Amino acid sequence: MIGGLFIYNHKGEVLISRVYRDDIGRNAVDAFRVNVIHARQQVRSPVTNIARTSFFHVKRSNIWLAAVTKQNVNAAMVFEFLYKMCDVMAAYFGKISEENIKNNFVLIYELLDEILDFGYPQNSETGALKTFITQQGIKSQHQTKEEQSQITSQVTGQIGWRWEGIKYRRNELFLDVLESVNLLMSPQGQVLSAHVSGRVVMKSYLSGMPECKFGMNDKIVIEKQGKGTADETSKSGKQSIAIDDCTFHQCVRLSKFDSERSISFIPPDREFELMRYRTTKDIILPFRVIPLVREVGHTKLEVKVVIKSNFKPSLLAQKIEVRIPTPLNTSGVQVICMKGKAKYKASENAIVWKIKRMAGMKESQISAEIELLPTNDKKKWARPPISMNFEVPFAPSGLKVRYLKVFEPKLNYSDHDVIKWVRYIGRSGIYETRC
Amino acid sequence: MPAVSKGDGMRGLAVFISDIRNCKSKEAEIKRINKELANIRSKFKGDRALDGYSKKKYVCKLLFIFLLGHDIDFGHMEAVNLLSSNRYTEKQIGYLFISVLVNSNSELIRLINNAIKNDLASRNPTFMGLALHCIANVGSREMAEAFAGEIPRILVAGDTMDSVKQSAALCLLRLYRTSPDLVPMGDWTSRVVHLLNDQHLGVVTAATSLITTLAQKNPEEFKTSVSLAVSRLSRIVTSASTDLQDYTYYFVPAPWLSVKLLRLLQCYPPPEDPAVRGRLTECLEAILNKAQEPPKSKKVQHSNAKNAVLFEAISLVIHHDSEPNLLVRACNQLGQFLQHRETNLRYLALESMCTLASSEFSHEAVKTHIETVINALKTERDVSVRQRAVDLLYAMCDRSNAQQIVAEMLSYLETADYSIREEIVLKVAILAEKYAVDYTWYVDTILNLIRIAGDYVSEEVWYRVIQIVINRDDVQGYAAKTVFEALQASACHENLVKVGGYILGEFGNLIAGDPRSSPLTQFHLLHSKFHLCSVPTRALLLSTYIKFVNLFPEVKGTIQDVLRSDSQLKNADVELQQRAVEYLRLSTVASTDILATVLEEMPPFPERESSILAKLKKKKGPSTVTDLEEAKRERSADVNGGPEPAPASTSAVSTPSPSADLLGLGAAPPAPAGPPPSSGGLLVDVFSDSPSAAAPLAPGSEDNFARFVCKNNGVLFENQLLQIGLKSEFRQNLGRMFIFYGNKTSTQFLNFTPTLICSDDLQANLSLQTKPVDPAVDGGAQVQQAVNIECVSDFTEAPVLNIQFRYGGTFQNVSVKLPITLNKFFQPTEMASQDFFQRWKQLSNPQQEVQSIFKAKHPMDTEVTKAKIIGFGSALLEEVDPNPANFVGAGIIHTRTAQIGCLLRLEPNLQAQMYRLTLRTSRETVSQRLCELLSEQF
């Protein structure tokens, strides 16, 4: 189990140190700083073993979170916990930065006491935590005894993430399908690897203890249903997607998913992440990058890059950014582009081309002349891939929400009374084309 | 150095550095550096000419970036341009960049060398200094190639400034250290020696360093430096502390130079010229006198400098080893330091005394400090100093004080640091053995040793006890008694059980008369320890029991019961099980006479170099101990007969089993004196696998030999210790063979000596030349030996390779036949059918033809046969014989005296599975031998 948890700033100074078990000594804090943060060579493994002690770390901007243990723990569990910890902190005070952590250190210690007990992870549901750990200091005047006992029964009960007696005038829910698409493409346009990792985030404002059922165009479900009506299978089969793997929020009844593949749950109040999934087949690639690099002698390089948008003309992609790496001996760059703005950023050794908006089935082009300084090294330039960032209003995996049904047998509102909003956002993950 | 001008602040550089320092994270730093690099690149693009200042600034920035750990692959050209600037600061930065970021680009090197040459030729001392520093800082082979000839000239030129001379001397020293072959010796050497007389002490100091290094390699050329060094030294020593001004350090005149001069003098023997010698003695006396004077300053630097000179002087005295007076004085001086407050001084004093103790003049003087040293051993806090004290005690030990020293070391052992315990144990064991007058004392000491530090007593130590007890009749009874008493302690170390088991097994009868140590008591005492011991010890105890059966027939029944018990007969360990079975059988089957013969008392061990001493040498590294040891050996004219290395022939051959087989069934030559007739087949089996002392050819080597007739490379021999591989090539009458000896174990082989044995006949016909191999083969290592072979005349036998080595204390002896056969000197000859039969007919003399008909030993495959004939060395002639199934070959055997043509014909008969081989050569013996060799192959 987790023996202790440390938070460091970028200099390796300890901001938070919480030790849960006696087997972790004081020197463990320094061991991690010396061997990982200040290591001569950058440590790339997230797990480091120092003197029979394991350190699991994640880095958020300049902040290091490290969980320490001397036991043989489940590494996936520890990382899941660390990510949850980041989410919880972000939910309480926004961005995880040195300043925020210093300003909220009492709160963080309080949280650490609550979500880890003797090294065993406990309830890390932000909504539930917020009911009894608050930033406003002691609220006992406002909290009656009943409320307090209610919190206790909720936190220790079967449904730890929701409590009785929630009431909204308007029953509303928002579903966000957030996907990030990753791609590596050869210069000739051949896909070398591509996958989409997506999340379904739900924000619910529902009264009582509603029972929800979520449906999407999962291939297995569609085919199962399609057995009865054969013609429907052929119609909808095209649009169904194959999900490689997925994980659910703890509120989803896994037994039901295993037997019927139906996703049913009682949602927490407000925002939560319903599921996470990954697909690798039939991905819609929103952009195609066509690079053209020509070396003119030893001192000049001509680069031409064309991007093509590959989705419905009615849709608009946003925040498009193309990053074209330049050789390390670049001494000057001239850029011409038809659309957007392009600039040579010396500090990043790249030409950055930004376009605010771009409709589907369009095409745009940039050309650059790069002057090179002759060097002594005969090393050839490694030609790193051209990378791209964007945001599109559809799901590149092809996922569609088919339904989200809400049943609340005790209160008298039906599925039709709930106002539902669905939004799809596709973002770029690591979207690279070799040149 | 010229004054730094105002514009040298380089504000841009300062801003850049402070930017980097202010970066919050590594990423930010990299971004800032990338930006700066892009800026410098655009500046260096070459459109505009940069002025010297900005060039310098950017090169500085690049240097800073490089020192931060980033790669720099441009800017070399700009740096080289800076070299040709006339401003000091610009040139300096240029040289700095070149020394740090030297690049082996040939084009640039030429430019750099050119710039350096120009600076060396300029008369400006600062520029010359910069150039010399650059050469020394780079110090590469290329630099040495380019400038090694030039620098000596600068060094000895009359008009060179002192500071440049200094730099030149040190630069040359550096080049000499990296590539000594490139620095030419010439007439300059004599002039360099005269630099010792230079006015400027800095030059003298630099020159002394150079001369010391050079003199170590070429003592003859720099012989004249001795007298100069002595006179220079005497001038320094006799000068008042104020005379040397800049070179007086805390009231000590030129301490560094004095130390260097004393070092230089240590390269040579004492000067022969009495005047010089007298002067040197005066100097040394003066140094010793000065050390006695009260300190002129309380500062630690003063005493450090003074003592540095003193210690160097003492080591010179020790090196010369010819002035008894000085040696004794040095010893007394060191004696004072033994109780000094400074740990370092105590350490150094002990270390120097160690070397002093080996000199015959000062040995007695060193001995007077024994009490102090023993005291140091007891009270010293620093472990390294204690270690030195132990070394010194060991060095100063002789017959007169051995008892005292050994007793002190033993008492120290109880509290000693774990890291040095093993060494102390070895030392105690050696001293006790070497200076023992009374062997009862020796036995007591060693038993004490095992009691105190049993874990650190290595095998060699207790082997040695047993060897000595066996070789000395007078202590055997005492040893048995003492061991018996020691074993009565409730908990005793396993090594003690080993010694006890062995000694009681051999000499238990000597104390059996005493009712307190009756045979049965002895047996029960040993057997009570049996179950707590490891397998090798148990094996040894089983051997002891069978010896008891011989010594005391009355306990036979008890012992047989023990051997018969399941825990022995069905023991999981093969060795124990085998011993139990064999001994049980031996005790039941053999008559008392046979038992007495088989289990006769061990014969005395041959005297050889003490195995413990070898172990100590190995532990300490060869140089340190050997010197000491040799000196000791000369002086002490040992009471116990100096340990001499045993001639190989007397050493017994033993079984390769690494277990402690001290019973030595295989080792004792008289033991298996022919199988006793009554014991039937069993005993023969028991002893049949013990190799006899003559080391016959290793089993299987004959097989391997036959395989090598048709091939040149492969594994010749292999057992569980050693692997011998061969690689050979032959051309005409010459050949070269590489023999690879692989040590398959994890322990070192010692005294590893392979020898090639040729019979007299063979010696005349085949000449073999080898170089000896390193006598120690590390575990897992492989050594190689090359053999040059020349065939003088045709021969029939093969040379025998005999290998002797010591593995874990036992001698190993292996002999294999080396596959050098006549056919190796075969050269194939191609000829047509007609020619072949013509020659065939010419060799029709009956003596020239040899024919043999034999049965095929291997399946008759045409391709394999062809390959074998080609491998044999002759040409395979196709379409010569009218019968295509037959094989025909031809070739010439080259020897130094003659060339012998050979024709051969092989006719296979598939039905009968037979071959007929016919050989015709111009010489009868050759035909005979080749036929023998080839017929073995099919």
PDB file of C-alpha atoms in Angstrom, chain A residues 10-11 40 42 59 62 327-332 344 346-349 371-379, chain B residues 23-25 27 30-32 34-35 38 41-42 44-47 71-77 103 105 108:
ATOM      1  CA  HIS A  10      10.299  22.220  -9.893  1.00  0.00           C
ATOM      2  CA  LYS A  11      13.363  22.927  -7.793  1.00  0.00           C
ATOM      3  CA  ARG A  40      21.802  14.050 -14.286  1.00  0.00           C
ATOM      4  CA  GLN A  42      16.246  12.893 -17.233  1.00  0.00           C
ATOM      5  CA  LYS A  59       4.178  15.616 -13.159  1.00  0.00           C
ATOM      6  CA  ASN A  62       6.095  22.089 -12.773  1.00  0.00           C
ATOM      7  CA  PRO A 327      17.049  21.970 -38.517  1.00  0.00           C
ATOM      8  CA  LEU A 328      19.280  22.833 -35.575  1.00  0.00           C
ATOM      9  CA  ASN A 329      21.553  24.973 -37.693  1.00  0.00           C
ATOM     10  CA  THR A 330      18.828  27.251 -39.029  1.00  0.00           C
ATOM     11  CA  SER A 331      20.071  30.776 -39.431  1.00  0.00           C
ATOM     12  CA  GLY A 332      17.055  32.425 -41.049  1.00  0.00           C
ATOM     13  CA  TYR A 344       9.541  30.980 -36.909  1.00  0.00           C
ATOM     14  CA  ALA A 346      13.737  29.986 -32.566  1.00  0.00           C
ATOM     15  CA  SER A 347      13.270  28.938 -28.967  1.00  0.00           C
ATOM     16  CA  GLU A 348      11.376  25.863 -30.087  1.00  0.00           C
ATOM     17  CA  ASN A 349      13.274  25.223 -33.300  1.00  0.00           C
ATOM     18  CA  GLU A 371      18.624  29.194 -44.563  1.00  0.00           C
ATOM     19  CA  LEU A 372      21.176  26.964 -42.920  1.00  0.00           C
ATOM     20  CA  LEU A 373      24.552  27.625 -41.394  1.00  0.00           C
ATOM     21  CA  PRO A 374      27.262  25.223 -42.573  1.00  0.00           C
ATOM     22  CA  THR A 375      28.360  23.061 -39.629  1.00  0.00           C
ATOM     23  CA  ASN A 376      31.348  20.883 -38.960  1.00  0.00           C
ATOM     24  CA  ASP A 377      29.223  17.927 -38.078  1.00  0.00           C
ATOM     25  CA  LYS A 378      28.428  15.526 -40.822  1.00  0.00           C
ATOM     26  CA  LYS A 379      25.392  14.427 -38.854  1.00  0.00           C
TER      27      LYS A 379
ATOM     28  CA  CYS B  23      15.014  30.206 -15.558  1.00  0.00           C
ATOM     29  CA  LYS B  24      12.361  28.478 -13.506  1.00  0.00           C
ATOM     30  CA  SER B  25      12.638  25.100 -15.156  1.00  0.00           C
ATOM     31  CA  GLU B  27      12.318  23.600 -20.286  1.00  0.00           C
ATOM     32  CA  ILE B  30      16.316  25.022 -23.152  1.00  0.00           C
ATOM     33  CA  LYS B  31      13.994  27.544 -24.795  1.00  0.00           C
ATOM     34  CA  ARG B  32      16.270  30.410 -23.879  1.00  0.00           C
ATOM     35  CA  ASN B  34      17.567  27.657 -28.456  1.00  0.00           C
ATOM     36  CA  LYS B  35      16.694  31.274 -28.933  1.00  0.00           C
ATOM     37  CA  ALA B  38      19.348  30.867 -33.380  1.00  0.00           C
ATOM     38  CA  ARG B  41      23.585  31.418 -36.045  1.00  0.00           C
ATOM     39  CA  SER B  42      21.982  34.333 -37.783  1.00  0.00           C
ATOM     40  CA  PHE B  44      27.486  34.014 -37.927  1.00  0.00           C
ATOM     41  CA  LYS B  45      25.720  33.585 -41.244  1.00  0.00           C
ATOM     42  CA  GLY B  46      28.513  35.465 -42.873  1.00  0.00           C
ATOM     43  CA  ASP B  47      26.670  38.220 -44.663  1.00  0.00           C
ATOM     44  CA  ASP B  71      25.858  20.201 -28.058  1.00  0.00           C
ATOM     45  CA  ILE B  72      27.608  22.825 -30.087  1.00  0.00           C
ATOM     46  CA  ASP B  73      28.310  22.055 -33.724  1.00  0.00           C
ATOM     47  CA  PHE B  74      29.269  25.395 -35.147  1.00  0.00           C
ATOM     48  CA  GLY B  75      31.338  28.416 -34.290  1.00  0.00           C
ATOM     49  CA  HIS B  76      34.682  26.663 -34.535  1.00  0.00           C
ATOM     50  CA  MET B  77      35.619  28.782 -37.490  1.00  0.00           C
ATOM     51  CA  ASN B 103      37.412  19.012 -32.950  1.00  0.00           C
ATOM     52  CA  ASN B 105      38.194  18.123 -38.248  1.00  0.00           C
ATOM     53  CA  LEU B 108      40.386  23.209 -38.805  1.00  0.00           C
TER      54      LEU B 108
END
